[in-house]
Tab-separated table of C-alpha atoms in Angstrom:
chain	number	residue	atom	x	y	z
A	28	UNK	CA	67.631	-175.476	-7.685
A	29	UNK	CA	66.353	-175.311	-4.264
A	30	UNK	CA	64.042	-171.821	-4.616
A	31	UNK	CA	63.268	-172.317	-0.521
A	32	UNK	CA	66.192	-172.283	0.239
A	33	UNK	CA	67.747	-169.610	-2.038
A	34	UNK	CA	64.930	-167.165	-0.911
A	35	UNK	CA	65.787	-167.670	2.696
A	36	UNK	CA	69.387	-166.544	2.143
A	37	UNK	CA	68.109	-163.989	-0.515
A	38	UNK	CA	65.886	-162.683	2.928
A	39	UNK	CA	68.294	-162.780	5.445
A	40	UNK	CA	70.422	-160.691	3.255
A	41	UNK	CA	67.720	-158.285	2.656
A	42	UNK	CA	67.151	-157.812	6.324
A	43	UNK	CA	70.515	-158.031	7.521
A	44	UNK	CA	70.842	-155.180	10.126
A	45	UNK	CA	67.284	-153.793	9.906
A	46	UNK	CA	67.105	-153.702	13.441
A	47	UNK	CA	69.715	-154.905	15.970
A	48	UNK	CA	69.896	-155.759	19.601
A	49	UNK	CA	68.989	-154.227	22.029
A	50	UNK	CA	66.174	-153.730	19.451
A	51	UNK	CA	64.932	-150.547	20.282
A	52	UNK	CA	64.598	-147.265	18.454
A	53	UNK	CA	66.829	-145.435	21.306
A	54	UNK	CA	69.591	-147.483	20.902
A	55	UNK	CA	72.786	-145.627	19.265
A	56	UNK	CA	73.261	-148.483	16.974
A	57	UNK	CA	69.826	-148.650	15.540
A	58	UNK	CA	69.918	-144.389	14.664
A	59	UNK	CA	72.819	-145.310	11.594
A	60	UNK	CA	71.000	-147.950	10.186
A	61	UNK	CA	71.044	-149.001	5.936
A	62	UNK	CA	74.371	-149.520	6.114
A	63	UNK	CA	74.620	-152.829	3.372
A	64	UNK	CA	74.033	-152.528	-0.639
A	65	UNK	CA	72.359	-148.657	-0.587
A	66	UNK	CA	72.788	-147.495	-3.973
A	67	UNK	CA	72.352	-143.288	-3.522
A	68	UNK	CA	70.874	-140.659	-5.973
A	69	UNK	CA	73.852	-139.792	-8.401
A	70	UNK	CA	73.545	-136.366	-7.659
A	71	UNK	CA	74.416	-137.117	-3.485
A	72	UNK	CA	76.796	-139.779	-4.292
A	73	UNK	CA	79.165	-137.095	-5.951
A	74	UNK	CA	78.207	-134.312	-3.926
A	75	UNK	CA	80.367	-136.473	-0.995
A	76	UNK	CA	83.708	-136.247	-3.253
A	77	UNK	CA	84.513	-139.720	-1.978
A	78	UNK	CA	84.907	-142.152	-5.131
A	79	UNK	CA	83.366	-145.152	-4.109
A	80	UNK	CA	82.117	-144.098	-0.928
A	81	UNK	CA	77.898	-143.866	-0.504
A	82	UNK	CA	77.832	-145.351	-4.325
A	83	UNK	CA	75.125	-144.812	-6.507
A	84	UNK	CA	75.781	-147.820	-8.642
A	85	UNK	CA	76.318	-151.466	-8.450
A	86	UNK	CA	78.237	-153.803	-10.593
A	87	UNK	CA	78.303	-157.898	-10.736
A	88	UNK	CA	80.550	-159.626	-12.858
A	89	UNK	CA	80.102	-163.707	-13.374
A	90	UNK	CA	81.148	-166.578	-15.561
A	91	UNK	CA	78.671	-169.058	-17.467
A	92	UNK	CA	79.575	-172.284	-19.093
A	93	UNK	CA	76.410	-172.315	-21.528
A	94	UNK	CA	74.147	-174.849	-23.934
A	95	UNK	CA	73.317	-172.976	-27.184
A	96	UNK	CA	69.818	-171.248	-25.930
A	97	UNK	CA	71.038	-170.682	-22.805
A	98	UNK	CA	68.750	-168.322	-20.845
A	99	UNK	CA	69.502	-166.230	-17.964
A	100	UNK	CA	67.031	-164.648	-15.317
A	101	UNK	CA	67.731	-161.762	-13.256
A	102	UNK	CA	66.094	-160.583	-10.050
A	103	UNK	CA	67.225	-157.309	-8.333
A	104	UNK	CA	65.956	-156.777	-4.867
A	105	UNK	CA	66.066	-154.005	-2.913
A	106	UNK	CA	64.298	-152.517	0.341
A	107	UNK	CA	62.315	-148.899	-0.267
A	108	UNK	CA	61.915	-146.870	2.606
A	109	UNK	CA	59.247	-145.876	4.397
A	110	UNK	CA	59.366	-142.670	7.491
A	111	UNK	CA	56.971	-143.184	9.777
A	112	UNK	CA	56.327	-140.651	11.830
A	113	UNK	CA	54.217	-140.247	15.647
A	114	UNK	CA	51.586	-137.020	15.159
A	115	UNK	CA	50.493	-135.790	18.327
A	116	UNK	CA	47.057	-134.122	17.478
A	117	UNK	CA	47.214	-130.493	18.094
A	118	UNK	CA	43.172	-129.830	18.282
A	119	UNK	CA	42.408	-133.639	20.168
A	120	UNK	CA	39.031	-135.694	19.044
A	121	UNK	CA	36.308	-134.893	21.939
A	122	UNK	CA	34.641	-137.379	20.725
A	123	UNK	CA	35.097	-141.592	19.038
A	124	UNK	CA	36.596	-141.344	15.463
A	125	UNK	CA	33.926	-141.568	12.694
A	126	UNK	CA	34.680	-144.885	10.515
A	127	UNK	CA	34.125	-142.070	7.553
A	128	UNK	CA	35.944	-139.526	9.084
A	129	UNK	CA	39.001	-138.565	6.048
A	130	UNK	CA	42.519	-138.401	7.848
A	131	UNK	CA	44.358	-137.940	4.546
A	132	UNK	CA	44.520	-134.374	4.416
A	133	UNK	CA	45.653	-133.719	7.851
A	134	UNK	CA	48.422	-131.328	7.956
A	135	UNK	CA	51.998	-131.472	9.982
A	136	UNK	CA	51.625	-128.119	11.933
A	137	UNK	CA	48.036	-127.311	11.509
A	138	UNK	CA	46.629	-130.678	13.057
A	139	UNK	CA	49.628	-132.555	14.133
A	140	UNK	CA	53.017	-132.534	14.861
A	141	UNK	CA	55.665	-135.227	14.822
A	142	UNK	CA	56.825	-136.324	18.187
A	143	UNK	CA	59.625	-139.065	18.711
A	144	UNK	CA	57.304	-141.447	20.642
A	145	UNK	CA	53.693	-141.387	22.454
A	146	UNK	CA	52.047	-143.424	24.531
A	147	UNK	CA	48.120	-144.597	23.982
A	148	UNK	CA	47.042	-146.725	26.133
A	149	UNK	CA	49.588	-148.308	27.638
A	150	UNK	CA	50.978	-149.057	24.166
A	151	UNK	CA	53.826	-147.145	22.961
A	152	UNK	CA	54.263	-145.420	19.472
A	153	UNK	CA	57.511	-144.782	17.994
A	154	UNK	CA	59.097	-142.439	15.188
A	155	UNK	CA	60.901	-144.852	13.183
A	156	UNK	CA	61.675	-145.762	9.429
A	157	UNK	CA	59.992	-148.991	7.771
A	158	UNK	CA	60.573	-150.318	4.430
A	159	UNK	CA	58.911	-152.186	1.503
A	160	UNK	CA	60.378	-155.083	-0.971
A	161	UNK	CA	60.777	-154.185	-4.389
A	162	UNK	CA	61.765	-156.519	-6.915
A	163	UNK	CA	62.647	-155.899	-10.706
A	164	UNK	CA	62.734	-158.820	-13.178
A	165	UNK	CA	64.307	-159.391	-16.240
A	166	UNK	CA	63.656	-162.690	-17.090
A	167	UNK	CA	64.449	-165.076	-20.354
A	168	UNK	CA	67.513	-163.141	-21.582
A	169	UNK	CA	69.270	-165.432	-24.265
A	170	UNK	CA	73.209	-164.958	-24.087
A	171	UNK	CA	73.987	-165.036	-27.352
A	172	UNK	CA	71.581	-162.071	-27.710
A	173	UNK	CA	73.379	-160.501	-25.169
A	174	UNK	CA	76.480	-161.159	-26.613
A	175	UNK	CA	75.468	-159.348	-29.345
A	176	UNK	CA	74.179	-155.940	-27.237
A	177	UNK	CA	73.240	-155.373	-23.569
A	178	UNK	CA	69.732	-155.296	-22.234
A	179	UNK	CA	68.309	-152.210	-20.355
A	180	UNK	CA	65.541	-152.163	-17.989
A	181	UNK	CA	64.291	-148.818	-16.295
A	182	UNK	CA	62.196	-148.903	-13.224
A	183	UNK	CA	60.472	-146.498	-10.870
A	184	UNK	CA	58.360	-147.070	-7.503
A	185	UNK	CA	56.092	-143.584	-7.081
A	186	UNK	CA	55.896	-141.463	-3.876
A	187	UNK	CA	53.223	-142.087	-1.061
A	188	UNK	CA	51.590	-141.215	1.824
A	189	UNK	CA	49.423	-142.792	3.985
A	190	UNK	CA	47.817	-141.814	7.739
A	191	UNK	CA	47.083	-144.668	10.130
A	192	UNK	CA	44.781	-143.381	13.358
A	193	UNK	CA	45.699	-144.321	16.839
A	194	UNK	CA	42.673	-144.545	18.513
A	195	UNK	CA	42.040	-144.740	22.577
A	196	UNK	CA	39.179	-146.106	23.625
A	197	UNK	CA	37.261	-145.051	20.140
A	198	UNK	CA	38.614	-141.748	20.711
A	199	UNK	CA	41.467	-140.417	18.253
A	200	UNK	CA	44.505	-139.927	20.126
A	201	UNK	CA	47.272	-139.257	17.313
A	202	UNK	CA	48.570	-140.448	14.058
A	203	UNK	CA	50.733	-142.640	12.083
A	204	UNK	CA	51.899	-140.735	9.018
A	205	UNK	CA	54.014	-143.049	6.952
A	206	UNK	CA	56.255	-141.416	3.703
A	207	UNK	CA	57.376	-142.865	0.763
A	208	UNK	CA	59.580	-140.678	-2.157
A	209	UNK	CA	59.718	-142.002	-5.648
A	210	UNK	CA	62.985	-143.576	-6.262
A	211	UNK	CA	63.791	-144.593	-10.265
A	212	UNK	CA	66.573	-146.831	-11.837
A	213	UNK	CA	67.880	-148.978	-14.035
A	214	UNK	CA	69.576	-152.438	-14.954
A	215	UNK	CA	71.847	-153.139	-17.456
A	216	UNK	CA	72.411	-157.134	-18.748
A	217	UNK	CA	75.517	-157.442	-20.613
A	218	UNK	CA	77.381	-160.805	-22.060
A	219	UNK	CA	80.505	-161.087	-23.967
A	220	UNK	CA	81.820	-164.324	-25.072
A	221	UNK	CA	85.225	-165.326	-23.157
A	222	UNK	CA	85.915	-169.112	-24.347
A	223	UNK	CA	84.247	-171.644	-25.520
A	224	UNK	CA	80.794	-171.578	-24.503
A	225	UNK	CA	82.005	-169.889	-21.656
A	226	UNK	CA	80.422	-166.004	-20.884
A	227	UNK	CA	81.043	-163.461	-18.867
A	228	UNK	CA	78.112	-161.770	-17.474
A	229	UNK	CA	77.617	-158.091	-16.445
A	230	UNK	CA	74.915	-156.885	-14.403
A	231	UNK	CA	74.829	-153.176	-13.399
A	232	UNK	CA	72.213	-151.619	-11.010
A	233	UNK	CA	72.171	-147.400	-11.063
A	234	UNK	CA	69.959	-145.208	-8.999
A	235	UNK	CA	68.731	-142.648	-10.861
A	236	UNK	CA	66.449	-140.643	-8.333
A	237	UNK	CA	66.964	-137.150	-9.050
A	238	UNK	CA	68.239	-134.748	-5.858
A	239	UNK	CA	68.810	-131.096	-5.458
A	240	UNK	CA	68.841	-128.279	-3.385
A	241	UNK	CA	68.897	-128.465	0.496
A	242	UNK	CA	68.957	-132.037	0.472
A	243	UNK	CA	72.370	-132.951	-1.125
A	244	UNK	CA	74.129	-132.831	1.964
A	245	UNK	CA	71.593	-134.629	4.037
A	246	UNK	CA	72.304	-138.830	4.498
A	247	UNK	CA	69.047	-139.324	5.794
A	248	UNK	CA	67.041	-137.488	2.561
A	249	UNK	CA	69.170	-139.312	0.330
A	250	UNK	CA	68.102	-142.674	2.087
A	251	UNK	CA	64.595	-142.065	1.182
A	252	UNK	CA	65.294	-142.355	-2.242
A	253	UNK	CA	68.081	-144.996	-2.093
A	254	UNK	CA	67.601	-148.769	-2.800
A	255	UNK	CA	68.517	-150.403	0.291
A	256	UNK	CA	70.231	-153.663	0.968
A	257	UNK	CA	70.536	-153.954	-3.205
A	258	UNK	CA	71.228	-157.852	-4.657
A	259	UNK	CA	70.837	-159.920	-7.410
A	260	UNK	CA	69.532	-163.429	-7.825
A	261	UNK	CA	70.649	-165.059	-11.443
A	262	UNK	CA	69.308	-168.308	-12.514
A	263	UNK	CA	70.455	-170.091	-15.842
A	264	UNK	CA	68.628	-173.042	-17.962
A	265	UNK	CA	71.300	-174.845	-20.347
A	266	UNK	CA	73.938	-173.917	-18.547
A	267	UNK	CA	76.166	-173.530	-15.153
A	268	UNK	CA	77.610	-170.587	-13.555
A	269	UNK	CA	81.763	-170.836	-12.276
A	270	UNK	CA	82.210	-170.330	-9.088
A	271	UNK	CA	85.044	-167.258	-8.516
A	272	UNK	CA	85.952	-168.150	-5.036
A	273	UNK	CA	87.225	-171.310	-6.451
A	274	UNK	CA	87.204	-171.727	-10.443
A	275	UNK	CA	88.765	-175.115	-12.476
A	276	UNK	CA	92.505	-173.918	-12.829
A	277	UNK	CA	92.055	-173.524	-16.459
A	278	UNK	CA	89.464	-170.423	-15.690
A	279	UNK	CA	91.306	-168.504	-12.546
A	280	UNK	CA	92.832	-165.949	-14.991
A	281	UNK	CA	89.490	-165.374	-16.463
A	282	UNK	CA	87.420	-165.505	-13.185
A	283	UNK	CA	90.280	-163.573	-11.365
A	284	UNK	CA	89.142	-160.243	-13.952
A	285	UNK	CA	85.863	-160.422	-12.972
A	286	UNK	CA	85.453	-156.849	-11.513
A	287	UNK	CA	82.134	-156.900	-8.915
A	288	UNK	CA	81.828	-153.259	-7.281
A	289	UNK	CA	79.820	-153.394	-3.645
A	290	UNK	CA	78.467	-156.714	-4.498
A	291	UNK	CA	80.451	-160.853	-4.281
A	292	UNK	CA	78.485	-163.378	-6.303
A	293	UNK	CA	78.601	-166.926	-4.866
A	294	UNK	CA	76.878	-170.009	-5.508
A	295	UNK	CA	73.294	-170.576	-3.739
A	296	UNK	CA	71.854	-173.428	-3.377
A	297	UNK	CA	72.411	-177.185	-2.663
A	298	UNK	CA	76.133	-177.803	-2.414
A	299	UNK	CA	76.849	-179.132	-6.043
A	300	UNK	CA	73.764	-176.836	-7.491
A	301	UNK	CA	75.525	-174.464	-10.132
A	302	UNK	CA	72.517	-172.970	-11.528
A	303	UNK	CA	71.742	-170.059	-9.294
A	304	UNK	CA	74.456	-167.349	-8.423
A	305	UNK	CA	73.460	-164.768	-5.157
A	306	UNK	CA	75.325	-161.019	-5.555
A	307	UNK	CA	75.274	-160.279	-2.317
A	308	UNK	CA	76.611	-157.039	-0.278
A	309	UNK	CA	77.686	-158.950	1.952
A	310	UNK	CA	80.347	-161.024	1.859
A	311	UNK	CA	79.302	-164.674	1.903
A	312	UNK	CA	80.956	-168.128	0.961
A	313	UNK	CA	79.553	-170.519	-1.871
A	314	UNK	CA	76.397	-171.833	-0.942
A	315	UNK	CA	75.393	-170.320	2.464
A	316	UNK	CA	73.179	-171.895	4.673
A	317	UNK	CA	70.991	-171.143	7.598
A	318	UNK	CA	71.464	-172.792	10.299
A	319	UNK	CA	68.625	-175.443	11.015
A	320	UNK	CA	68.182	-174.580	14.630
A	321	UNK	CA	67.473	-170.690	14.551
A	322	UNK	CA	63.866	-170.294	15.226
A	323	UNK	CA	63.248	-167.200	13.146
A	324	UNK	CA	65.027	-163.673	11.714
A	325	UNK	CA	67.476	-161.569	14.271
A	326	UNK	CA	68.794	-159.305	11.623
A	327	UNK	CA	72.097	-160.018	12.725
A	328	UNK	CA	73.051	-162.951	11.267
A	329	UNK	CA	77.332	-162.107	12.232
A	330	UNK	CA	75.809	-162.957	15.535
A	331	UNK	CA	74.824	-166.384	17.301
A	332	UNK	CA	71.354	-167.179	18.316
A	333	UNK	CA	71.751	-168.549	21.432
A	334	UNK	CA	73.707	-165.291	22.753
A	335	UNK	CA	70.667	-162.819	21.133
A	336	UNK	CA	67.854	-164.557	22.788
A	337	UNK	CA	69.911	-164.649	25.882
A	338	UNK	CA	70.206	-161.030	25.687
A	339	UNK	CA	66.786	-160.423	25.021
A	340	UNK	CA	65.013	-162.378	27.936
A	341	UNK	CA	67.504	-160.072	30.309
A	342	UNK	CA	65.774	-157.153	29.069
A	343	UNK	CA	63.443	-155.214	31.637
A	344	UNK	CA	59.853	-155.037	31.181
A	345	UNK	CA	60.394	-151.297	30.681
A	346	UNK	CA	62.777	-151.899	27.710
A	347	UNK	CA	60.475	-155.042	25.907
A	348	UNK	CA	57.506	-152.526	26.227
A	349	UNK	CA	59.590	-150.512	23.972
A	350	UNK	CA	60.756	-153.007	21.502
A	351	UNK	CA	57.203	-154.024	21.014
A	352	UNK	CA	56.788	-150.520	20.097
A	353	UNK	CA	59.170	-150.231	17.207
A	354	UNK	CA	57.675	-152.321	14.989
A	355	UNK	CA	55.978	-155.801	13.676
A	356	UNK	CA	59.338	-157.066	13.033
A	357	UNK	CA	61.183	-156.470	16.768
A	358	UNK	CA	57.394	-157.382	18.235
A	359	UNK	CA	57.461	-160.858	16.572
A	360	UNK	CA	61.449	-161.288	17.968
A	361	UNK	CA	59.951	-160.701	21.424
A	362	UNK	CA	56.911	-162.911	21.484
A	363	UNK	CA	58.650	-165.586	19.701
A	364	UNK	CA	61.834	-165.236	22.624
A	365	UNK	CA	59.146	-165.426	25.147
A	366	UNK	CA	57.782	-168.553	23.989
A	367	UNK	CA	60.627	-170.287	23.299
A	368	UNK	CA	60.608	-173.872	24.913
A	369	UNK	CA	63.329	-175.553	26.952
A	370	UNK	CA	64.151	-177.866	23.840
A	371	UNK	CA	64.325	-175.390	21.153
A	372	UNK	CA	66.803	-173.448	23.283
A	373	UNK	CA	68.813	-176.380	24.096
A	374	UNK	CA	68.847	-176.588	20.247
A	375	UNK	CA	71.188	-173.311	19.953
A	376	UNK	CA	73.714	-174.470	22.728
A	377	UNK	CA	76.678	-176.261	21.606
A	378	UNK	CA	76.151	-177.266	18.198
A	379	UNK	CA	79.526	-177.626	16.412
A	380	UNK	CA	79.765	-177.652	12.094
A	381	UNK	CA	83.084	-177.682	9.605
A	382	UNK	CA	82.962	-175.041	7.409
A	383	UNK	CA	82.825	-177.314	4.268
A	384	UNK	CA	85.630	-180.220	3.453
A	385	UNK	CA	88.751	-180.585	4.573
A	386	UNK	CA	91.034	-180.625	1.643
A	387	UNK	CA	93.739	-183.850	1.281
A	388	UNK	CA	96.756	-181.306	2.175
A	389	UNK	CA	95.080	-179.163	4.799
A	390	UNK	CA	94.822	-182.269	7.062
């Protein structure tokens, strides 16, 4: 298996659509963000009366051909959110910030309040929602065990808070509060024998977060305690998974009932590599790639490189000043646009690939 470059695809699903172009906060398009693999409390998926719509669950169904003491991992991956939000001090600092000085128990209304942006220094702050990896692992599950009864792993990532000054000149000029709720759920392994040596393999991710009150009819509170961009990585020792886009003839039937709800497994890996599968919300082909000349993450990857970093070098100063205020993420896509040399951008003009083979009677 080639783990570097599974995790690459594993990332740039992850990220896909964190921010997009013209990556800034203001933009329309970057206000409905977390649209791919968010898995909602229970409570606000039903509260929408839409069956299937803003699910609170996610279901992958694969085939195994297996060794006896065949052994599957499972990774589930997930972004947590985070709300940052600009304070704008209410009673300002007259004098520098004491290194000692606690900021934790500032309070929203009594020393600060949120503002959508501010500007320190020439720098520019911005309201804006972040996000942390999580990862659950279930690793070592034998099939024939699970053959015999599912496995069940519950999880839960606690609430937090945390206040970042913004300091001018040693002075402190506002406040980065950043918000985390506690989101909890679960995953459920399941095998059941469907030939010889040949398994079908369930894995089902639920959010369990509970919601009430005021905040069942609210997208953006649900968010906060939704797993984000939700997929699975499985890895198998003994054995080889089927691919369902294109099974042996003798397994279609069997592949074909595979039922996979928000999520299509396909084959990661080097072309030929069966061991790792990729359930992905996003719909991707058997062993996707990344193409060798992108020089880093757009969070776009329906779109082409060459056009994005087009786009971005025609943005005015004015609009780059914000983008290097959103975040770390749309700072680094800036600087590393900027820097880009004559060759590298050659690299992104032009290049033509096939899709895969061309099959004898598609020629």
């Amino acid at each position: 298996m080639n783990l570097g470059l599974v995790e690459k695809i594993a990332s740039a699903v992850l990220y896909e659509g964190y921010i997009l172009y013209p990556y800034r906060a203001s933009a329309v398009k970057n206000r409905q963000r977390w649209n791919f693999g968010a898995l909602y409390p229970r409570a606000f998926s039903l509260a929408q009366g839409l069956p299937g719509v803003d699910a609170c669950a996610m279901q992958t169904e694969c085939l195994a051909l297996a060794s006896p003491g065949a052994a599957v991992d499972v990774r589930v991956r997930f972004l947590h959110l985070v709300a940052r939000e600009v304070g704008e001090l209410l009673h300002p600092s007259p004098g520098p910030q004491a290194a000692e000085e606690p900021l934790a128990g500032l309070k929203e209304g009594t020393d600060y309040r949120g503002v959508p942006m501010l500007d320190i220094g020439g720098q520019i702050f911005q309201t804006w929602q972040e996000a942390s990896e999580r990862e659950v692992t279930i690793p070592g599950l034998d099939l024939d065990g699970l053959a015999a009864g599912p496995s069940k792993q519950d999880f839960a990532f606690p609430a937090g808070r945390e206040v970042e000054p913004l300091l001018d000149e040693g002075r402190l000029a506002g406040v980065l509060v950043r918000r985390q709720q506690a989101i909890e759920g679960s995953v459920e392994v399941a095998a059941e024998r469907a030939g010889e040596r040949l398994f079908k393999i369930s894995v089902r991710i639920s959010n369990q977060t509970s919601l009430e009150g005021e905040y069942l009819g609210s997208r953006d509170e649900a968010l906060m305690r939704s797993l984000v961009s939700t997929h699975t990585v499985l890895t198998i020792r003994d054995g080889e998974f089927v691919s369902l886009l294109e099974p042996p003839d003798s397994m279609r039937e069997i592949a074909a009932s595979c039922v996979n709800t928000g999520t299509w497994p396909v084959l990661v890996g080097n072309a030929g590599e069966r061991d790792c599968l990729l359930s992905s919300p996003i719909i991707l082909y058997d062993y996707p790639q990344i193409a060798p000349e992108s020089a880093g993450d757009l969070f776009d990857s329906t779109e082409i490189d060459e056009i994005l970093t087009l786009r971005i070098m025609t943005l005015t100063d004015e609009e780059k000043r914000e983008m290097r205020g959103v975040d770390a993420r749309a700072r680094r896509i800036l600087e590393r646009t900027e820097s880009l040399p004559p060759e590298q951008m050659m690299k992104l003009h032009a290049t033509m690939r096939s899709p895969g083979p061309v099959k004898e009677d598609e020629r």
